[in-house]
Each structure stands twice: as C-alpha cells, then as structure tokens.
Short mmCIF file of C-alpha atoms in Angstrom, two decimals:
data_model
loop_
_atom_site.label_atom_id
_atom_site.label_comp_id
_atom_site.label_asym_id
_atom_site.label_seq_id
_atom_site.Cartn_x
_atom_site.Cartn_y
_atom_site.Cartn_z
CA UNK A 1 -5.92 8.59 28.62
CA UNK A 2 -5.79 12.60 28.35
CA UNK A 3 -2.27 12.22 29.87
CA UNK A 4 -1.38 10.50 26.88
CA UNK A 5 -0.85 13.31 24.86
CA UNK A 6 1.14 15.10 26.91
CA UNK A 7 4.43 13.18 26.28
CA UNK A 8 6.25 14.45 24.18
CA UNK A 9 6.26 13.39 20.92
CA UNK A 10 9.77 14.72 19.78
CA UNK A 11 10.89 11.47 21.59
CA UNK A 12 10.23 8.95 19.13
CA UNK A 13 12.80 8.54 16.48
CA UNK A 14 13.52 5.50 14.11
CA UNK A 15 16.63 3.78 13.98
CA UNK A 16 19.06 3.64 11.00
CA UNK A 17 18.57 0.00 10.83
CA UNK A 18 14.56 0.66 9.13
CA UNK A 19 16.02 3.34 6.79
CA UNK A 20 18.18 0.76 5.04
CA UNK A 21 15.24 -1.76 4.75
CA UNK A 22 13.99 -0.94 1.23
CA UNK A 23 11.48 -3.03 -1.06
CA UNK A 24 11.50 -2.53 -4.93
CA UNK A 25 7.97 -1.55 -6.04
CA UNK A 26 7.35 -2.31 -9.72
CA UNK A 27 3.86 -3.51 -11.32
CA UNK A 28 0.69 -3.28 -9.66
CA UNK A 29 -1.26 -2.99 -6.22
CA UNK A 30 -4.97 -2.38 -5.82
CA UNK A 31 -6.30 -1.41 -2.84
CA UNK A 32 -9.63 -1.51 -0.65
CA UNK A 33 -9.94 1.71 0.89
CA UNK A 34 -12.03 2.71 3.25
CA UNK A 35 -11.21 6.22 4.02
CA UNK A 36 -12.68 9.60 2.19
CA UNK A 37 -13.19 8.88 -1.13
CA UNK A 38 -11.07 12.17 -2.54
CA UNK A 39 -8.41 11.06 0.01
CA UNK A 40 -8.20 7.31 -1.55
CA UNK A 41 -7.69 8.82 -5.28
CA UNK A 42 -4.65 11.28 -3.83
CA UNK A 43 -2.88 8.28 -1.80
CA UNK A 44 -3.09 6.00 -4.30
CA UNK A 45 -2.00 8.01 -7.18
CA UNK A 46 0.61 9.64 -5.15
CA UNK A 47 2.00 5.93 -4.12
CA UNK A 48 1.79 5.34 -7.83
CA UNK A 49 3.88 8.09 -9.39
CA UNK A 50 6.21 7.65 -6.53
CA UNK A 51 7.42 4.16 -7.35
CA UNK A 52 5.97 3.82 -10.67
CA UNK A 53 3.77 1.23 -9.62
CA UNK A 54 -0.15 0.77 -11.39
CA UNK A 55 -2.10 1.42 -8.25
CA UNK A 56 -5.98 1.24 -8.08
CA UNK A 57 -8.66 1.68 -5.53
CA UNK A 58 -12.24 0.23 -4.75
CA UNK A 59 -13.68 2.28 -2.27
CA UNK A 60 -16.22 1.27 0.27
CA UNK A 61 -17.90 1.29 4.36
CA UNK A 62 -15.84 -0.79 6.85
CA UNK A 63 -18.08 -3.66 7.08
CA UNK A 64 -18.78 -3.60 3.61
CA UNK A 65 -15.12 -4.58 2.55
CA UNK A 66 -14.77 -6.63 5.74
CA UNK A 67 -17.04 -9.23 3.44
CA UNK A 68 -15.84 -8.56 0.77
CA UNK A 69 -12.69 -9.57 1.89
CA UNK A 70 -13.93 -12.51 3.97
CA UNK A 71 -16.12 -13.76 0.60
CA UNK A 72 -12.96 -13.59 -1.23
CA UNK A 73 -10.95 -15.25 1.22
CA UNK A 74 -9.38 -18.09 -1.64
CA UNK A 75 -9.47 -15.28 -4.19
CA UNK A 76 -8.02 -12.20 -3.16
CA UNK A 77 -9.05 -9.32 -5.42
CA UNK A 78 -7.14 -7.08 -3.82
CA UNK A 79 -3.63 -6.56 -1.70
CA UNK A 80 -4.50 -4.15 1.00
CA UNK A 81 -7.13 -2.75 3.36
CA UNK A 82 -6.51 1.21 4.13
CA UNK A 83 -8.16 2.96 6.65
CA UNK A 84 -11.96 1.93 8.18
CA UNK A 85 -12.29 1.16 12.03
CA UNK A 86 -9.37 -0.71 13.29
CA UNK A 87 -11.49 -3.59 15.05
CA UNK A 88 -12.48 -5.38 11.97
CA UNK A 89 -9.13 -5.17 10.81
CA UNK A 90 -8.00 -7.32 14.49
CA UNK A 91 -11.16 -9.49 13.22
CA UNK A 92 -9.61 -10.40 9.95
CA UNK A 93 -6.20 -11.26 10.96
CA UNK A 94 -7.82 -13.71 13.92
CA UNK A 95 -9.78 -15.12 10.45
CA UNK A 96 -6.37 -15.69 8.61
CA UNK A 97 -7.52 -12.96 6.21
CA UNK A 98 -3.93 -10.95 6.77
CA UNK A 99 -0.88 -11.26 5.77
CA UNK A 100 2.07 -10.85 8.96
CA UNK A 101 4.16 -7.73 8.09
CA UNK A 102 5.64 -5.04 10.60
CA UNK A 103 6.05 -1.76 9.15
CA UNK A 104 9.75 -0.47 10.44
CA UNK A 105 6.90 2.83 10.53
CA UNK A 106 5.07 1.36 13.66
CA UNK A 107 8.35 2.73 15.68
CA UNK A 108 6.66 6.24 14.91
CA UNK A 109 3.37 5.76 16.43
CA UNK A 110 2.10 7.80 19.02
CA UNK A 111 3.16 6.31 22.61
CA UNK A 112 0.27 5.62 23.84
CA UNK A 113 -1.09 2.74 21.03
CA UNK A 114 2.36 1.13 21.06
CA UNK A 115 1.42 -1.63 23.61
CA UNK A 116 -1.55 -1.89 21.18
CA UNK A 117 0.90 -2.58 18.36
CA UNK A 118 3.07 -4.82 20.33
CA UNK A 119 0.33 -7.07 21.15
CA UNK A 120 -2.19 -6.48 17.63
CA UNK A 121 0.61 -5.15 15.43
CA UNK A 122 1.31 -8.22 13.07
CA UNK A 123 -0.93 -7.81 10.95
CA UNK A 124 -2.55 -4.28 11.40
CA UNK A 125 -0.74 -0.75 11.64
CA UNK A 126 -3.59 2.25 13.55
CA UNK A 127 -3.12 5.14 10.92
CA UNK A 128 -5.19 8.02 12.68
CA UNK A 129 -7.27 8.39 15.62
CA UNK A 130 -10.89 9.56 15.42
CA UNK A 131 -13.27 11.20 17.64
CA UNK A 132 -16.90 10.39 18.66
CA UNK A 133 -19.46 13.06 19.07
CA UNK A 134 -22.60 14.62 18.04
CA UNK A 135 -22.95 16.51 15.06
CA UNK A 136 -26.20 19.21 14.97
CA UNK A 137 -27.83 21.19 12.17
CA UNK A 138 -28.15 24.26 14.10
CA UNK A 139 -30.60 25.56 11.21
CA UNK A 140 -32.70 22.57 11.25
CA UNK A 141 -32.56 22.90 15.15
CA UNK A 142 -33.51 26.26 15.09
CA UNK A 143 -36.94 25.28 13.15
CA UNK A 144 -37.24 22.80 15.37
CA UNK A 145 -36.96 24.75 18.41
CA UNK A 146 -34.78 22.40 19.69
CA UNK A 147 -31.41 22.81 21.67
CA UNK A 148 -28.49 20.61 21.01
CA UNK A 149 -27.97 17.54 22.61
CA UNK A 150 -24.83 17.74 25.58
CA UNK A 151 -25.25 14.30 26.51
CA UNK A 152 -26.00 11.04 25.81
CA UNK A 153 -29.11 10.58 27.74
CA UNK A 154 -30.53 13.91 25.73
CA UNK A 155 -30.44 11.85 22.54
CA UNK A 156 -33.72 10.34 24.50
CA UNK A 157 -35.82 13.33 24.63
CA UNK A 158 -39.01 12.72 22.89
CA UNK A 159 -38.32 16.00 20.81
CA UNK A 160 -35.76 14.35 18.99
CA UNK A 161 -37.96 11.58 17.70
CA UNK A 162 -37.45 11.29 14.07
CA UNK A 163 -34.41 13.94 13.79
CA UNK A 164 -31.64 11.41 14.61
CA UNK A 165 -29.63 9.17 11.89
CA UNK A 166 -26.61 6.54 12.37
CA UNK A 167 -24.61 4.31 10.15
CA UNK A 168 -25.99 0.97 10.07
CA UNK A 169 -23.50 -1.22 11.54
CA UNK A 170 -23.64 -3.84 9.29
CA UNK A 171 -22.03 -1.21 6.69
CA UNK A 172 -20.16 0.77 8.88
CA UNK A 173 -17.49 0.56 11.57
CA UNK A 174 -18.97 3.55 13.40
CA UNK A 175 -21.92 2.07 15.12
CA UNK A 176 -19.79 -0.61 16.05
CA UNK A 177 -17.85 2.45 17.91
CA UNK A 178 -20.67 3.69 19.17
CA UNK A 179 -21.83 0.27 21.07
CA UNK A 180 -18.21 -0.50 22.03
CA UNK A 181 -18.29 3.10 23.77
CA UNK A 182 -21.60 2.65 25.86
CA UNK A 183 -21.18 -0.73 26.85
CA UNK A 184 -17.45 0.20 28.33
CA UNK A 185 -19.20 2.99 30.15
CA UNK A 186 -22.44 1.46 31.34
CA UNK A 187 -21.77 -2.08 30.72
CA UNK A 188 -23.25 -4.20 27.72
CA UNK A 189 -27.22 -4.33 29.77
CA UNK A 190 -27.67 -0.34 29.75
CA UNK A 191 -26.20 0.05 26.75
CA UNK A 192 -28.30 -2.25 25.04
CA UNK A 193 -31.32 -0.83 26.74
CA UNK A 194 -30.06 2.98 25.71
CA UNK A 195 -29.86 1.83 21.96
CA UNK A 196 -33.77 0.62 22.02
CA UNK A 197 -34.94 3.66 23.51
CA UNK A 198 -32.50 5.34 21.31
CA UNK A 199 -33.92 3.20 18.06
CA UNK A 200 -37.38 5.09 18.48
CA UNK A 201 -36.28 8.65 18.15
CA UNK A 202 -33.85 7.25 14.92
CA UNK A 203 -35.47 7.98 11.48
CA UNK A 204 -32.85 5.66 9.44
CA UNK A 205 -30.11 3.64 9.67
CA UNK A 206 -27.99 4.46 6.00
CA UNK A 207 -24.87 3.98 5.23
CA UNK A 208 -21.79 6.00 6.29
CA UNK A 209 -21.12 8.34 3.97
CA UNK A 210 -24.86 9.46 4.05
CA UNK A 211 -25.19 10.46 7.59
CA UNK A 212 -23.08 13.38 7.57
CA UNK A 213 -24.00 14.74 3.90
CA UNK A 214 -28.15 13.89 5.47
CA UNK A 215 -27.17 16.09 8.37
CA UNK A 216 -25.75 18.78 6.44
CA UNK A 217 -28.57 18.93 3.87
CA UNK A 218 -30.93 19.08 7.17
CA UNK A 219 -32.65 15.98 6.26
CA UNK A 220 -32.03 15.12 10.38
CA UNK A 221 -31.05 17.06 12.96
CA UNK A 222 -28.50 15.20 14.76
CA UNK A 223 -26.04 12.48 13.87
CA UNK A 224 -23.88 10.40 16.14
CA UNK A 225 -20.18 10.04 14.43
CA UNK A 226 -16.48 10.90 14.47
CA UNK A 227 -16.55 14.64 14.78
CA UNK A 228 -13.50 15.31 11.90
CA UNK A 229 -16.47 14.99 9.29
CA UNK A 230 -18.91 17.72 10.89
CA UNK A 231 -15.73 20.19 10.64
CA UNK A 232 -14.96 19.39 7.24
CA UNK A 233 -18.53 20.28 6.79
CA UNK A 234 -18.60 23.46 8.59
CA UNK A 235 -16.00 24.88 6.81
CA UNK A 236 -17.72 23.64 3.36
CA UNK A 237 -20.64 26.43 4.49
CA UNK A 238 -23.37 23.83 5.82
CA UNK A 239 -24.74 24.88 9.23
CA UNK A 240 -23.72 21.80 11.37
CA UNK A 241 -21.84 21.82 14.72
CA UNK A 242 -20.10 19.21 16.75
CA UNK A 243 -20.85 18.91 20.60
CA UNK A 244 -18.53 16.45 22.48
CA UNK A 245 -21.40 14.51 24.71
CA UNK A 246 -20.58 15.40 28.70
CA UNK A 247 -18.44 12.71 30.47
CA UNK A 248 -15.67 10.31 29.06
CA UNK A 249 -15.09 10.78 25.25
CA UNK A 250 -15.04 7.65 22.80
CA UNK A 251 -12.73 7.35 20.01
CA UNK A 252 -11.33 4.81 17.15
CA UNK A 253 -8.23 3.61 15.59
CA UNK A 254 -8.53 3.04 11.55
CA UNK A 255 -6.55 0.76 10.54
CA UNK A 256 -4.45 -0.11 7.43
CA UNK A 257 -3.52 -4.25 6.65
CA UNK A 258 -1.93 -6.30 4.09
CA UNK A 259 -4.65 -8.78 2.50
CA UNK A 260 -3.74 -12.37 2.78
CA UNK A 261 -2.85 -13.67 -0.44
CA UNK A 262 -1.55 -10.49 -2.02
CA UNK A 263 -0.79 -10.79 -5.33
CA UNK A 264 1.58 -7.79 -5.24
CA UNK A 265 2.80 -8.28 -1.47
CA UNK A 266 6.22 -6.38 -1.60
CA UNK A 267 4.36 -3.64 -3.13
CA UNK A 268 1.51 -3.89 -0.62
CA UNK A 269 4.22 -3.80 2.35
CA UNK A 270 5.47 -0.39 0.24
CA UNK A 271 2.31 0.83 0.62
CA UNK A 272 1.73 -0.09 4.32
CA UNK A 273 5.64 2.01 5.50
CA UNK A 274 4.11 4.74 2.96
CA UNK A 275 0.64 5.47 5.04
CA UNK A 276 2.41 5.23 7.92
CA UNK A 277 5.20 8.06 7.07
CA UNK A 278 4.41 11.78 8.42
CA UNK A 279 4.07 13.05 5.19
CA UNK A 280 0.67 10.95 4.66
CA UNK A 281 -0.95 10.94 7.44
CA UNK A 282 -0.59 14.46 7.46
CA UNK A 283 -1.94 14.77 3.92
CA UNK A 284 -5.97 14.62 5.03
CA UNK A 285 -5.95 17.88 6.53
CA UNK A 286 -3.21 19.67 4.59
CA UNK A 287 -4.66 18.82 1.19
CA UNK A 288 -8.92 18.32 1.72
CA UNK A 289 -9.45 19.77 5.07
CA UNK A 290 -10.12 16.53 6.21
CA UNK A 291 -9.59 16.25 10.57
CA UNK A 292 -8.81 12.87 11.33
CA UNK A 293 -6.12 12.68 13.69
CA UNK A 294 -2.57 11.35 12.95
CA UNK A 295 -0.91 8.25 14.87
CA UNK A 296 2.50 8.92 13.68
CA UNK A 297 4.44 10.54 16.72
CA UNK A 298 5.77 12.97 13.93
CA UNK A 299 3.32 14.14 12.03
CA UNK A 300 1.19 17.34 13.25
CA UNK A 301 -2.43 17.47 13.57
CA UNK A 302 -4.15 20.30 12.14
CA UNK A 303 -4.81 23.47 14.47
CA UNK A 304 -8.68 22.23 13.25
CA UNK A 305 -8.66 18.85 14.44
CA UNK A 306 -10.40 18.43 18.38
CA UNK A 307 -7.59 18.73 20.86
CA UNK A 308 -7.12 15.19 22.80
CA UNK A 309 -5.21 16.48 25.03
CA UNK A 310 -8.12 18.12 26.04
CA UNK A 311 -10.63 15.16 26.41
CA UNK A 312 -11.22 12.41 28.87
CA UNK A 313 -11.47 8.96 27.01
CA UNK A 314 -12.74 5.84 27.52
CA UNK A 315 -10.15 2.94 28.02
CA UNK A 316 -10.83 1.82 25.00
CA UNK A 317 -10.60 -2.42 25.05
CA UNK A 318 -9.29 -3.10 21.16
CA UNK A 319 -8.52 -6.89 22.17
CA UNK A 320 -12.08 -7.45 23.32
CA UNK A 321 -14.05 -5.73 20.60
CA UNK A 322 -11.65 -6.32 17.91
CA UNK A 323 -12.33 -10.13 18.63
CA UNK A 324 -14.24 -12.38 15.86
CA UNK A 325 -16.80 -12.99 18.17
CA UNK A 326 -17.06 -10.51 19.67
CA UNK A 327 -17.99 -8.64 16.95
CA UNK A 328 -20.02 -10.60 15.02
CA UNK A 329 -22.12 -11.20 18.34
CA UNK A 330 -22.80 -7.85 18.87
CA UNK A 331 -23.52 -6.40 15.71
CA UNK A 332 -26.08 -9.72 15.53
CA UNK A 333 -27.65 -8.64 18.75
CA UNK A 334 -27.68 -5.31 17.47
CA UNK A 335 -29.75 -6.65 14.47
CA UNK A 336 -32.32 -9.05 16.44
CA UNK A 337 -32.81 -6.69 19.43
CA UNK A 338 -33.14 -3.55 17.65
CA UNK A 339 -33.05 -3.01 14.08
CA UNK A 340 -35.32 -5.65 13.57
CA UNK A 341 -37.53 -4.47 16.50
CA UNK A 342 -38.29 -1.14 14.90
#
C-alpha cells in the first residue's frame, strides 16, 4: 500500500462537466458529526455563512450516532453523517439508512481509495485517512519505569497491567479498527486470543474522546488509537508520544453520508461536495492543529501529519468489515468474549 502514495497526485483533475453542476442551498441542514468537536462548530458555521443556510450540529462517538441513526430510521432527525470510521457508514447504507448521492468531489480522491469508491461510493464519500498507533505518557512511563511499547505483543507485558485504556467499541469506531487490524494480520483466532490477554492489562474501556485527554492527564500510560490525536496533544504541552507498533501499519477511512430521509437533501448533497473540496479537508490542520490525513488528491497534508508514504499497511478489507454482519458480529463477540469476561 506504501506505493500508493507515491503517484502523483497532481494527476487528478475534475472535469468541467462537475463545475457546472450547482445545487441552491437555502434553509436548513443539521448535521451528526462525528469528528473533533471544535472542528464540527468551524465546518458547519463556515457551510452556513457560505450559502446562507441555518446549519446545526449534534456531536457524538461513531457507534453512538450509528444508533442513533438506526433508532431513528422512520424519523430522521438529522440530514447528514460527517466524519467517524468509514465502516459503519458501509453498514448503514447496506441498512437503507443512506440516501444514493455521488459527490462530482469523489473524482478528487486520492488514487488509491478510488476502486473503494467505485464499488462503496453511493452512498459514502472517505474524507481523511487516519493512522493506528500507540500513544505513551513518557512522564507517567518514566514513574513507572517502564519503556514504551514497539509492538503489539509488548502491550502483553505484565508491567503494563492496569496502564492501558481503549475506546469501547460499542461507542467508538476505533476499537472496531483495532480488531479489523489484528484479525487481517493474524487471522480472527489470534486476534481474539491477543484481545483477552490484552483485556487484563486494560484498566477501562471509556469512550473516545476520553482516551487521549486520560492519557495526556497520565491517568494511563498507554492508549491504542489514531496517532493525529497524540500530536495534537504534544504540541498542546502534555508529555505523550506516538510509537508506530513494528510490522504492517493499520489505518481508517472516516466517512461522510447523506441520511436517508433528509429533510434538507439538496442542502445535505451541498454539504457532502463542500467536505470533500481541498479547502476543507485541509482546514483540520491549518486551523486547530488537528493531523488527520486528507483524501482529496489536492489538498496537502500538514508537514505534522505521519508520512504514509513511509509506512507499510495492512490491505485493509472495507467490504468485509464494513458489512452489517460483520460488524455487529464482531463487536458482539467482542462483548461476550471479553468485556464481559473481565
């Protein structure tokens, strides 16, 4: 996958027949967003002012606006999804939870996800790439007496037992990551028996937006996430580090979708061409030194952001784990076999 990013991007250019597709935006869209919570308030509002259009925001962890969106299936509260892990997105549309739009915008993605978007595209756009990796507390670590974790199998060490936190998958799309990564590697057995031996050196299981805050007040020592956060959190002063484990690298897609039933669905399509654009998926690191990666071929990645070009990834499988069952098997599994266990 590391040759990926060695194309070159310049290459990708959209034809004049998607510049004279325009929709008229007046009235209102509200949006479920699943990305930073800072980041949410500056898209939205920046959407807003742009075509005069009343735009709101609920924010909230992938899984939790998954069901939201799933209990409000003959209801919609809301017109669009933006940003969370892109496999519960695939989930939803195989639900008939998404409406069908192509943004003219997918022609700008990044070569290597656009066999992804000709197959998964209908109803779900990728909008930036993230990373997973190990963020440490080097402080916390140093009291410890404890060296950072290079690989997986480290997170094992009996050392660790009671310094480690992760999202709890039932809130987050991260864990979700995390089990789709080790069973591609090791196959779904191992990985299963990695995450109970894992489970007892774990102290909690909290939702997303704690782990990395936890981590930086030292309250563990390592986390197991998408390494943009630990750099935004560096550079905020906190004493945390990101180690990329040893061997091939996971990663995610978020994804951005139109809900099915949008009450304000020309607006919502507005909204989908506008995340896509250059300008706003370069707006997380330019404006909140924020290092998620961008998908749009055109849009630079900050000089912050981890290199890809410098990892080895996983072939990620987005049909397979971005499946229904799939998903709601695992993270069920995950539940019986290991959260409950502890």
């Amino acid at each position: 996958m590391q040759k990926w990013f060695k194309q070159s991007l310049g290459l990708v250019c959209l034809s004049s027949l998607f510049f004279s597709q325009q929709v008229v935006a007046e009235g209102r869209l509200t949006v479920y967003c699943t990305v930073q919570n800072a980041l949410c308030e500056k898209v939205t509002t920046q959407f807003g002012e742009k075509y005069d259009v009343k735009t709101e925001f609920v924010h909230g962890g992938t899984e939790t606006i998954f069901g939201k969106i799933k209990a409000e299936k003959d209801n919609p509260q809301a017109d669009f999804w933006y940003g969370g892990t892109i496999e519960p997105h695939f989930q939803a549309g195989e639900l008939g939870l998404l409406e069908a739009y192509r943004s003219p915008k997918q022609a700008e993605i990044l070569p290597q996800f656009k066999s992804l978007m000709a197959e998964k595209g209908d109803f779900t756009s990728a909008v930036y790439m993230l990373v997973l990796g190990f963020g440490v507390n080097t402080q916390k670590l140093a009291q410890l007496g404890l060296p950072a974790p290079q690989t997986w199998e480290d997170l094992l060490k009996p050392e660790y037992k009671g310094e480690i936190q992760l999202p709890d998958p039932r809130a987050s799309g991260t864990t979700y990551t995390i089990m789709a990564t080790l069973i591609q590697l090791w196959g779904e057995e191992k990985a299963f028996d990695y995450l109970k031996k894992l489970n007892e050196n774990v102290s909690q299981y909290v939702k997303s937006n704690l782990v990395t805050a936890n981590l930086s007040r030292g309250e563990s020592a390592v986390s197991i996430g998408f390494v943009h956060a630990y750099a935004t959190e560096k550079e905020k002063g906190a004493p945390v580090e990101t180690v990329i484990p040893q061997g091939k690298t996971g990663y995610a897609l978020g994804g951005a979708s139109i809900i099915k039933g949008a009450r304000n669905l020309d607006n919502a399509k507005l909204f989908m061409d506008f995340v896509l654009s250059k300008e706003v998926q370069e707006m997380p690191w330019r404006d909140f030194g924020l290092y998620q990666i961008p998908t749009n071929a055109n849009a630079a990645s900050s000089p912050k952001s981890v290199d890809p070009k410098k990892l080895d990834f996983v072939e990620f499988d987005f049909v397979k784990f971005g499946s229904k069952d799939e998903g709601t098997r695992l993270i069920n599994k995950w539940l019986a076999d290991i959260k409950l266990s502890k």
